[in-house]
CSV table of C-alpha atoms and ligand atoms in Angstrom, one decimal:
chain,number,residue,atom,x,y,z
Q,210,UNK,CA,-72.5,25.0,1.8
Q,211,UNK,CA,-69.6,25.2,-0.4
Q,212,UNK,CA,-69.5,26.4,-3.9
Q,213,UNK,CA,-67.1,24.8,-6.6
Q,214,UNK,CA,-66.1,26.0,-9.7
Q,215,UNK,CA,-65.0,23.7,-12.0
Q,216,UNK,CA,-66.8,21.0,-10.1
Q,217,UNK,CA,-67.0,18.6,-13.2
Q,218,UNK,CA,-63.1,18.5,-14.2
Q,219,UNK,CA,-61.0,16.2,-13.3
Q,220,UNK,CA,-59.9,17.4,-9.7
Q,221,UNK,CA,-63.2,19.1,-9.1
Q,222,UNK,CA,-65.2,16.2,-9.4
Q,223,UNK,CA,-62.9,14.3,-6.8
Q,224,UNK,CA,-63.1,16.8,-4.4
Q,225,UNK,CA,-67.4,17.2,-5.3
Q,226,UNK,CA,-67.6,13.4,-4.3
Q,227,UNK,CA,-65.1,13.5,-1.3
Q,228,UNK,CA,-67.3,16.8,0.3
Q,229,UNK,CA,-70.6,14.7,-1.0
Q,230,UNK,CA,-69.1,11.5,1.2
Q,231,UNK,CA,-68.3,13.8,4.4
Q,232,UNK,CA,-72.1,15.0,4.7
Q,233,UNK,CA,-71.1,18.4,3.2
Q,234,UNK,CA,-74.1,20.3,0.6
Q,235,UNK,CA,-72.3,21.3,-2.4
Q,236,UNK,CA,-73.1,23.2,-5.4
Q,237,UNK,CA,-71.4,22.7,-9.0
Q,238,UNK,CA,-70.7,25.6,-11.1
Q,239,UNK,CA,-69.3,24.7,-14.7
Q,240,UNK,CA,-69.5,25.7,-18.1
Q,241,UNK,CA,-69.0,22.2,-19.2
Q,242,UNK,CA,-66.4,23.5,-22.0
Q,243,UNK,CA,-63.4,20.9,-20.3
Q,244,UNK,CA,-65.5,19.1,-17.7
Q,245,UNK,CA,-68.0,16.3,-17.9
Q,246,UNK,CA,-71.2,16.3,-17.2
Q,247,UNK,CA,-71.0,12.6,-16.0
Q,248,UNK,CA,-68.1,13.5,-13.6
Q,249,UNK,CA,-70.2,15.8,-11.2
Q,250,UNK,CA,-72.3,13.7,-8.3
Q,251,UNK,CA,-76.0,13.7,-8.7
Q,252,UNK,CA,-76.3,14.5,-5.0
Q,253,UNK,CA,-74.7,17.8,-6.0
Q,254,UNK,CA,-76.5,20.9,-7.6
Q,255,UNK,CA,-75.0,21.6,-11.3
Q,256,UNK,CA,-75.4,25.0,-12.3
Q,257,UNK,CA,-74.1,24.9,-16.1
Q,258,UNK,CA,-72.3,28.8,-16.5
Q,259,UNK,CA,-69.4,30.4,-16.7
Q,260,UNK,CA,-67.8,32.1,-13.8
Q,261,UNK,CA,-67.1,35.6,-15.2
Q,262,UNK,CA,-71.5,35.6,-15.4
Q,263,UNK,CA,-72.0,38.0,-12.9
Q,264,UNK,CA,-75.8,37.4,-13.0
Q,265,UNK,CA,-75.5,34.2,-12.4
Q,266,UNK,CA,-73.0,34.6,-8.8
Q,267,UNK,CA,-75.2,37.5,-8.2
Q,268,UNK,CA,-78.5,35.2,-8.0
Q,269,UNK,CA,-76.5,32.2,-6.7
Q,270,UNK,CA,-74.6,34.5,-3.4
Q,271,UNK,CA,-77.7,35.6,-2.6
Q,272,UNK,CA,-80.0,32.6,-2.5
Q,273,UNK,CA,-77.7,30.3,-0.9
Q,274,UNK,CA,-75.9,29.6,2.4
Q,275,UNK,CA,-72.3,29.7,0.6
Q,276,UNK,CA,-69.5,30.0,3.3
Q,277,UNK,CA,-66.5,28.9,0.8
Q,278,UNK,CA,-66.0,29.2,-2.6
Q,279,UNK,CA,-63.1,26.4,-4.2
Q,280,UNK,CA,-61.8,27.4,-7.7
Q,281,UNK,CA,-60.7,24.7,-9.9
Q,282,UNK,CA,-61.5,25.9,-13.3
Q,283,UNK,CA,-59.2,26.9,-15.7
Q,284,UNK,CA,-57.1,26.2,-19.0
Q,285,UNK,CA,-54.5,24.0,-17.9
Q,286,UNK,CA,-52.4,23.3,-20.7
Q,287,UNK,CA,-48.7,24.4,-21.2
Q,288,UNK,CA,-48.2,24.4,-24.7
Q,289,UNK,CA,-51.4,25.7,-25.6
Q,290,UNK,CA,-50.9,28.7,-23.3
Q,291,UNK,CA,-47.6,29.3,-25.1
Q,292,UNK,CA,-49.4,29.6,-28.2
Q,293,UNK,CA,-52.9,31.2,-26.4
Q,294,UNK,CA,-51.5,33.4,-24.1
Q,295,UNK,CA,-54.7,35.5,-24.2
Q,296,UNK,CA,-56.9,32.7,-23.5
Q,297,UNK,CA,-54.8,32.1,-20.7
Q,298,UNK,CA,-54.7,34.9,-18.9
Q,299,UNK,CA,-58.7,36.0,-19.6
Q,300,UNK,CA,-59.8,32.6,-18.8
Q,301,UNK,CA,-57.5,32.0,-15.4
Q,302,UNK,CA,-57.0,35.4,-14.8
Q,303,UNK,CA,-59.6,38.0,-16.1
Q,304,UNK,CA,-62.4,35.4,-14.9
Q,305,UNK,CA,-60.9,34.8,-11.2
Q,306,UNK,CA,-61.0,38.9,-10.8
Q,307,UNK,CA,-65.1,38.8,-11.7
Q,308,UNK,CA,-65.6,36.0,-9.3
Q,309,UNK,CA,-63.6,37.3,-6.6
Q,310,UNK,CA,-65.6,41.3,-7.1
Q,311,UNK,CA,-68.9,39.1,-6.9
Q,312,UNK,CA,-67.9,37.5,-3.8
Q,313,UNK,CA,-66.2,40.3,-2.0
Q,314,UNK,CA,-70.2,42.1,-3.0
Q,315,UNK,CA,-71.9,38.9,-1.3
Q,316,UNK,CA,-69.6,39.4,1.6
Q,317,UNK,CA,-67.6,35.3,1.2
Q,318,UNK,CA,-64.6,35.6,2.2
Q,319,UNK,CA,-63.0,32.0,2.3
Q,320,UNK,CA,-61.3,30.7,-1.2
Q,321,UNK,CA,-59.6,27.4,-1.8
Q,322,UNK,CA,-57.7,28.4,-5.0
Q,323,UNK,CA,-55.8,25.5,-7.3
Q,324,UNK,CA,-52.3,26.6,-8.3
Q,325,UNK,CA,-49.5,24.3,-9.7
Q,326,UNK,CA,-46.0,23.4,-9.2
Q,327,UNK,CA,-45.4,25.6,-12.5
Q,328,UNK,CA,-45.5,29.0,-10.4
Q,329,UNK,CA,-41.6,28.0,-10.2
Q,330,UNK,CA,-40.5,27.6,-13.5
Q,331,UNK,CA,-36.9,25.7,-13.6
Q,332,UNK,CA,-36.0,25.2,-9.8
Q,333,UNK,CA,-32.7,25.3,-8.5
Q,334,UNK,CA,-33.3,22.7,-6.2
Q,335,UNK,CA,-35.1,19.8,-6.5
Q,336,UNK,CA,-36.8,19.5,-2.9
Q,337,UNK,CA,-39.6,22.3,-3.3
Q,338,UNK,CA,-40.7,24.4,-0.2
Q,339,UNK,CA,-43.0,27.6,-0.8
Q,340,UNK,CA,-40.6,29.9,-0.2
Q,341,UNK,CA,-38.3,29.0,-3.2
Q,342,UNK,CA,-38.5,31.8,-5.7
Q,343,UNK,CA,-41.3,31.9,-8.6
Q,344,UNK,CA,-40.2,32.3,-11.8
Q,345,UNK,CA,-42.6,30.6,-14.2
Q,346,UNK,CA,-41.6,29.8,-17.6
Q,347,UNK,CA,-45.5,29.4,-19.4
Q,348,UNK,CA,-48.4,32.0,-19.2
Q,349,UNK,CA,-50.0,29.1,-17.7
Q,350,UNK,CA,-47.5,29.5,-14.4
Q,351,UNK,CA,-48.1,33.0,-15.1
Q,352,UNK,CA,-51.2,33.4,-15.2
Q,353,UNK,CA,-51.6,30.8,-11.9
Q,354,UNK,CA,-48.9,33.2,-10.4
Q,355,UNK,CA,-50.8,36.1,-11.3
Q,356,UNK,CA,-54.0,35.2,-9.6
Q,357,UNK,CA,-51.6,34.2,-6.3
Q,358,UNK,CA,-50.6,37.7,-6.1
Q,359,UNK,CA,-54.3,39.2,-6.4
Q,360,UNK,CA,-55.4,36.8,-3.6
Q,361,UNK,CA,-52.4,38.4,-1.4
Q,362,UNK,CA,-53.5,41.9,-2.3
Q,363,UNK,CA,-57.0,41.1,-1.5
Q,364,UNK,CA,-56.0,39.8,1.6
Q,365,UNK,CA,-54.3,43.2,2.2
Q,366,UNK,CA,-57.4,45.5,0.6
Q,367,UNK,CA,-60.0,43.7,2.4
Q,368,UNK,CA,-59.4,40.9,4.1
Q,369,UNK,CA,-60.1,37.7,2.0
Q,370,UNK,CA,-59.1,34.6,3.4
Q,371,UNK,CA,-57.3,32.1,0.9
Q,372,UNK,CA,-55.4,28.6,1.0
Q,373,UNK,CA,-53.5,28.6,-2.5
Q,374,UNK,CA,-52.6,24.8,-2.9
Q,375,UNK,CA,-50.1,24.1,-5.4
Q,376,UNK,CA,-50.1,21.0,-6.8
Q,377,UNK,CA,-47.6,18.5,-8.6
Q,378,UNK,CA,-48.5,15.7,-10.4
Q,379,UNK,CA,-52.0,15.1,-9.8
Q,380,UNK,CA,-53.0,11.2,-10.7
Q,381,UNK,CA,-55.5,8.3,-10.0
Q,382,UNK,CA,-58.7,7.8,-9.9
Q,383,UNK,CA,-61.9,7.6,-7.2
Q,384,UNK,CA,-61.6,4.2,-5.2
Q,385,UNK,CA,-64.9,2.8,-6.7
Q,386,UNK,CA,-63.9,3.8,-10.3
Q,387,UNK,CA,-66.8,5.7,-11.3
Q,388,UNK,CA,-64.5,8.8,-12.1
Q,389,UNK,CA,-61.5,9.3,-12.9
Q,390,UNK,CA,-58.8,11.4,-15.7
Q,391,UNK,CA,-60.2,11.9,-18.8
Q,392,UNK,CA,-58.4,15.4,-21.3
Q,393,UNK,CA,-58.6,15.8,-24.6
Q,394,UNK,CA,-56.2,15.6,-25.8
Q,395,UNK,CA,-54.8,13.9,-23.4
Q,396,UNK,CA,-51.1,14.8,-22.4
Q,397,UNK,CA,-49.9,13.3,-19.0
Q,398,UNK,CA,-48.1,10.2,-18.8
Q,399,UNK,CA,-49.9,8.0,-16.6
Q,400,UNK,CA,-53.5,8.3,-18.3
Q,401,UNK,CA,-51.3,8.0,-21.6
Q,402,UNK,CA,-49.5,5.2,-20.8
Q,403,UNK,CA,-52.5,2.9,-19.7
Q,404,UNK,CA,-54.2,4.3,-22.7
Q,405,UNK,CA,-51.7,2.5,-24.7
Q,406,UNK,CA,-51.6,-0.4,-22.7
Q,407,UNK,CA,-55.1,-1.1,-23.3
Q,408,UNK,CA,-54.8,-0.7,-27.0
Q,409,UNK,CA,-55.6,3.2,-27.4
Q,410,UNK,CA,-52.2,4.4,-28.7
Q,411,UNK,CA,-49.6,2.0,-30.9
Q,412,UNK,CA,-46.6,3.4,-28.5
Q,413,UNK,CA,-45.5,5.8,-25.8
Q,414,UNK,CA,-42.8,8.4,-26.6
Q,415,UNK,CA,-40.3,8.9,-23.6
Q,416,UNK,CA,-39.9,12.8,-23.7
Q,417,UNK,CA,-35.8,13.0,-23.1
Q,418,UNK,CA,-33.6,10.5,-22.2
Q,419,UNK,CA,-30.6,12.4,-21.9
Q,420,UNK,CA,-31.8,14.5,-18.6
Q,421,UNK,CA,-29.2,14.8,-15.5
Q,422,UNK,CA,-31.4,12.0,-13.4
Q,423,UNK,CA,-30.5,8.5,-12.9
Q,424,UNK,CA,-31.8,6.8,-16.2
Q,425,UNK,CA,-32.0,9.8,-18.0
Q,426,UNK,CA,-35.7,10.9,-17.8
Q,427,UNK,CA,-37.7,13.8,-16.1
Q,428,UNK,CA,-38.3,13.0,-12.3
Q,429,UNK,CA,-41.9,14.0,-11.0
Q,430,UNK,CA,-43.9,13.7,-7.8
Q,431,UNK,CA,-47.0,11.8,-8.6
Q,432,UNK,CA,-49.8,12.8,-6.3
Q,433,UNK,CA,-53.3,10.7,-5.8
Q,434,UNK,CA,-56.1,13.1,-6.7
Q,435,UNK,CA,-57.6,11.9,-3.2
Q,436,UNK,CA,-54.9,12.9,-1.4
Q,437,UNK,CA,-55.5,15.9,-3.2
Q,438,UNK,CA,-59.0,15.9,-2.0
Q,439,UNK,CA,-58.2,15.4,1.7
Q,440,UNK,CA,-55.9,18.6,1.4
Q,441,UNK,CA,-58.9,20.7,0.0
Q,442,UNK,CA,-61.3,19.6,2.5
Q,443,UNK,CA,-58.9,20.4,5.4
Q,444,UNK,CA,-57.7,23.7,3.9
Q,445,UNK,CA,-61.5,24.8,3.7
Q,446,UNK,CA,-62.6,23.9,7.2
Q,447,UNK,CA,-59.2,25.3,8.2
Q,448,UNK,CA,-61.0,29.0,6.6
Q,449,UNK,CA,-64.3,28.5,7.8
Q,450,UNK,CA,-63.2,27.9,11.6
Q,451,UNK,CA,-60.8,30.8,11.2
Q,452,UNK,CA,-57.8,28.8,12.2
Q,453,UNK,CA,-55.8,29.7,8.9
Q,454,UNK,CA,-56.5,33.2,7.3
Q,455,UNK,CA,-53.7,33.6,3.9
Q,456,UNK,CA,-51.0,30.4,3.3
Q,457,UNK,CA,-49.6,28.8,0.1
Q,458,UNK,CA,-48.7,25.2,0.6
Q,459,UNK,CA,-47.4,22.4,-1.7
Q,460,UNK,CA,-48.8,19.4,-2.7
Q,461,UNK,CA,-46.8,16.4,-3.6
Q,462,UNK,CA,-46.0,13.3,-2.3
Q,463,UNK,CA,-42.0,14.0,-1.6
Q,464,UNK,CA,-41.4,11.1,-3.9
Q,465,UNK,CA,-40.2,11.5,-7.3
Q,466,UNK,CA,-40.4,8.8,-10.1
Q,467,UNK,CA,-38.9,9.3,-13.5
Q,468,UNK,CA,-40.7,8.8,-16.6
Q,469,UNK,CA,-39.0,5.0,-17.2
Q,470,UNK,CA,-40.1,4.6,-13.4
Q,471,UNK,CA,-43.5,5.0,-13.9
Q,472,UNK,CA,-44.1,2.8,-17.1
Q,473,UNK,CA,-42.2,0.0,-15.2
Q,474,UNK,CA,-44.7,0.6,-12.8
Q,475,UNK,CA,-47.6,0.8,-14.8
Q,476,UNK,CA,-46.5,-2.7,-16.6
Q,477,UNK,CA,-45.8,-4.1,-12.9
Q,478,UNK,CA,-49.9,-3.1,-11.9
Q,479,UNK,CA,-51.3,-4.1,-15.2
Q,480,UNK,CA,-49.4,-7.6,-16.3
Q,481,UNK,CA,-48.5,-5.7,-20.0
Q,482,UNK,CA,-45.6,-4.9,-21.6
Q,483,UNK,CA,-45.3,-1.1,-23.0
Q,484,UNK,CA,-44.0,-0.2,-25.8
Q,485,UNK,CA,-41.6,2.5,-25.3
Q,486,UNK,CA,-40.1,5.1,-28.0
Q,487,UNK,CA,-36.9,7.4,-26.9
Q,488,UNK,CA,-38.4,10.5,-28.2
Q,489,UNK,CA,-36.6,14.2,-28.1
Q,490,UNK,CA,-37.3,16.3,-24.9
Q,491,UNK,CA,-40.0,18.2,-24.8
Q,492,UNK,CA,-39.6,22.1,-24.4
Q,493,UNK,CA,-40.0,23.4,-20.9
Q,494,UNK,CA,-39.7,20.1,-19.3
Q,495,UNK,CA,-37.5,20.7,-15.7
Q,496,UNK,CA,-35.4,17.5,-14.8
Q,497,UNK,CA,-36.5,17.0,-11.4
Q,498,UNK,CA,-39.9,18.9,-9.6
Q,499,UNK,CA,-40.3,17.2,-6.4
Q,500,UNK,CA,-42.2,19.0,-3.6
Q,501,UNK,CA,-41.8,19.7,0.0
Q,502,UNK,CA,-45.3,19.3,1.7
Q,503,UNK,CA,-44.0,19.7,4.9
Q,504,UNK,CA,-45.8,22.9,5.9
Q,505,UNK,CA,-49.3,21.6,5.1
Q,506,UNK,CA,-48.1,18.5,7.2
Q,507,UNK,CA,-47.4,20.7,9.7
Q,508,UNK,CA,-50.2,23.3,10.0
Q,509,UNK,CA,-53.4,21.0,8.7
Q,510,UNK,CA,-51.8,17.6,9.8
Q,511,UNK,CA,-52.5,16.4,6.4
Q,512,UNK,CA,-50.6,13.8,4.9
Q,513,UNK,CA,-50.6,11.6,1.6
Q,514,UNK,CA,-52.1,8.6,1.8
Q,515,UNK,CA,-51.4,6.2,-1.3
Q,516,UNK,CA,-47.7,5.7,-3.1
Q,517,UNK,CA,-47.1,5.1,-6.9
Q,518,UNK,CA,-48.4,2.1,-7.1
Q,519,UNK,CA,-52.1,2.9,-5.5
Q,520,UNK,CA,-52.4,5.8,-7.8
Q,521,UNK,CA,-51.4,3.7,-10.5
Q,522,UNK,CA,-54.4,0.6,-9.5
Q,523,UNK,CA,-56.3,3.6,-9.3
Q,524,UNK,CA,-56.0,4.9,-12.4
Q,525,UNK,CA,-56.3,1.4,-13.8
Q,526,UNK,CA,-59.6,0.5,-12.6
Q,527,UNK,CA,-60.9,3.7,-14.0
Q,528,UNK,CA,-59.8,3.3,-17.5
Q,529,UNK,CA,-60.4,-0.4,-18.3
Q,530,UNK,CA,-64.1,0.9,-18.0
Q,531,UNK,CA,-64.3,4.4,-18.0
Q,532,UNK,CA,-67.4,6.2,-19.1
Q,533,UNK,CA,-66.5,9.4,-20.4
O,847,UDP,N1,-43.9,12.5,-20.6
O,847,UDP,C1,-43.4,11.6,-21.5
O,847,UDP,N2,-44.2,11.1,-22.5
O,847,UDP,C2,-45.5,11.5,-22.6
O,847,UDP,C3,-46.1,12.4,-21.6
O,847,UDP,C4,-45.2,12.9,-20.6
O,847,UDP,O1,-42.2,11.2,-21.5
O,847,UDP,O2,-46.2,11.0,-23.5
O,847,UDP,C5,-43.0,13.0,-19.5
O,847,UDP,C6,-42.9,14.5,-19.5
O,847,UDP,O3,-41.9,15.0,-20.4
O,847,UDP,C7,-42.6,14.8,-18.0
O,847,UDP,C8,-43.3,13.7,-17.3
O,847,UDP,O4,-43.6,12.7,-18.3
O,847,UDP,O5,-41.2,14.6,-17.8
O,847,UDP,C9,-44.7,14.1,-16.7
O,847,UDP,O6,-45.4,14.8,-17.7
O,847,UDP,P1,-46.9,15.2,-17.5
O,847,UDP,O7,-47.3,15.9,-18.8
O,847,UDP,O8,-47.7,14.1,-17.1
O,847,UDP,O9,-46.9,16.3,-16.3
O,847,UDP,P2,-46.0,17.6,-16.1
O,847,UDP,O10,-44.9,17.2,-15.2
O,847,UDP,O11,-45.6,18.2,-17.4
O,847,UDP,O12,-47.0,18.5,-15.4
């Protein structure tokens, strides 16, 4: 049985349905603050609480089977973190140390934790690989950072077993469209742009136009939340049959698409025009992040399955009737 936290966001509930679809028993835990109700499988247990609610893990450790624990929830917005940065850090931080005491008590000692490509700030290359230095440039890379480390020195103290994935840009939606991205507000380009194409927005702003990149705008690796998925689902069993023990991988597709790239594409999968305003940059935005996933290729045999323009259909078939 695995546990999830965060089991009704937007990456949690993919993964939820993907464990649900493989014959696996899982149990939601969410405080419903960010995540949807509607997003969590009804063949999963909700249990609506927070994670630092010791009572609650307390009960919950010792009633059920749970031989992993994935941790999805958190605050995941940059500038908000810049402006919260106590939020931040008690939410993603602060909560993950309670969780982690409650399981080390209960004796589970396998974590899937979600990190981000924001652990390295402003890279000097473009082509990520784990071992490039972190330097994030947000409490919410620092506080994703932070929680890296404690895993490592948990590790060390007594011997908790951890896949960190960090992801890039996570986007699309579940093949039959019953769930899919849904923030508010809402700040990532694909989700915004077919927002606007189907009437929700009067334009889309292109953040910088003047970046060192072919036509000018930010280059990003757009990953399909299902790729995602199969990554989780391989990094726990991975734990559970002891064949991994501590590793930090990447998560991208090693393809990087720049922001005019992506709204051709989006125009290209949905037969509408956009329309486009050259805005300033936005603070904090690196050129190019484009990851290196050629260690979890390597040591889980996982690879990415769908390109831009499946995450894209994706994505599409979600919103045009999306529920929540
Ligand atoms: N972006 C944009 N307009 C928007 C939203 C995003 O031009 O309305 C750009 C943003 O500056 C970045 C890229 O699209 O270069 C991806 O941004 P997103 O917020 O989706 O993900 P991030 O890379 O920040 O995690």
């Amino acid at each position: 049985m695995i546990l999830v936290i965060g089991g009704a966001g937007y990456i949690g509930s993919h993964i939820v349905k993907e464990l649900l679809e493989q014959g696996r028993d899982v149990i939601v835990l969410d405080n419903l603050t960010t995540g949807k109700r509607d997003a969590v499988d009804p063949r999963a247990e909700l249990i609506e609480a927070d994670l630092s609610d010791r009572k609650v893990l307390k009960e919950l450790f010792q009633s059920k089977p749970i031989e992993a624990v994935m941790h999805f929830a958190a605050n995941s917005l940059v500038g908000e973190s810049v402006n919260k940065p106590y939020k931040y850090y008690e939410n993603n931080v602060g909560k993950t140390i309670i969780l982690l005491e409650e399981m080390k008590e209960a004796n589970i000692n396998n974590f899937v934790f979600s990190s981000t490509a924001a652990v390295y700030g402003i890279p000097e290359t473009d082509l990520i690989s784990e071992d490039l230095a972190t330097k994030p440039i947000n409490p919410y890379g620092r506080s994703k950072l932070m929680v890296e480390h404690i895993l490592e020195d948990a590790f060390q103290a007594h011997g908790l077993n951890y896949v960190t994935l960090r992801y890039f840009n996570a986007a699309g939606a579940y093949h039959t469209g019953e769930i899919g991205e849904s923030h508010d507000p809402e700040t990532h380009l694909i989700p915004i742009i077919l927002g606007h194409l189907l009437g929700e927005r009067e334009s889309i702003s292109v953040f910088g136009t003047d970046y060192p990149t072919q036509d000018g705008t930010c280059i990003r690796d757009y990953i399909h939340v299902s790729d995602l998925a199969s990554a989780h689902i391989l990094a726990v069993d991975a734990l559970i049959d002891k064949k991994v023990d501590r590793r930090v991988y990447n998560l991208g597709n090693g393809a990087g698409y720049s922001v005019k790239e992506v709204i051709e594409a989006c125009q290209e999968v949905t037969g509408i025009q956009a329309n486009v305003v050259e805005s300033p940059r936005r603070a904090g935005d690196p050129a190019v992040l484009v990851a290196s996933s050629k260690k979890i290729r390597d040591e889980l045999n996982w690879a990415a399955k769908y390109d831009l323009n499946a995450i894209i259909s994706s994505a599409w078939n979600w919103h045009k009737n999306r529920t929540y």
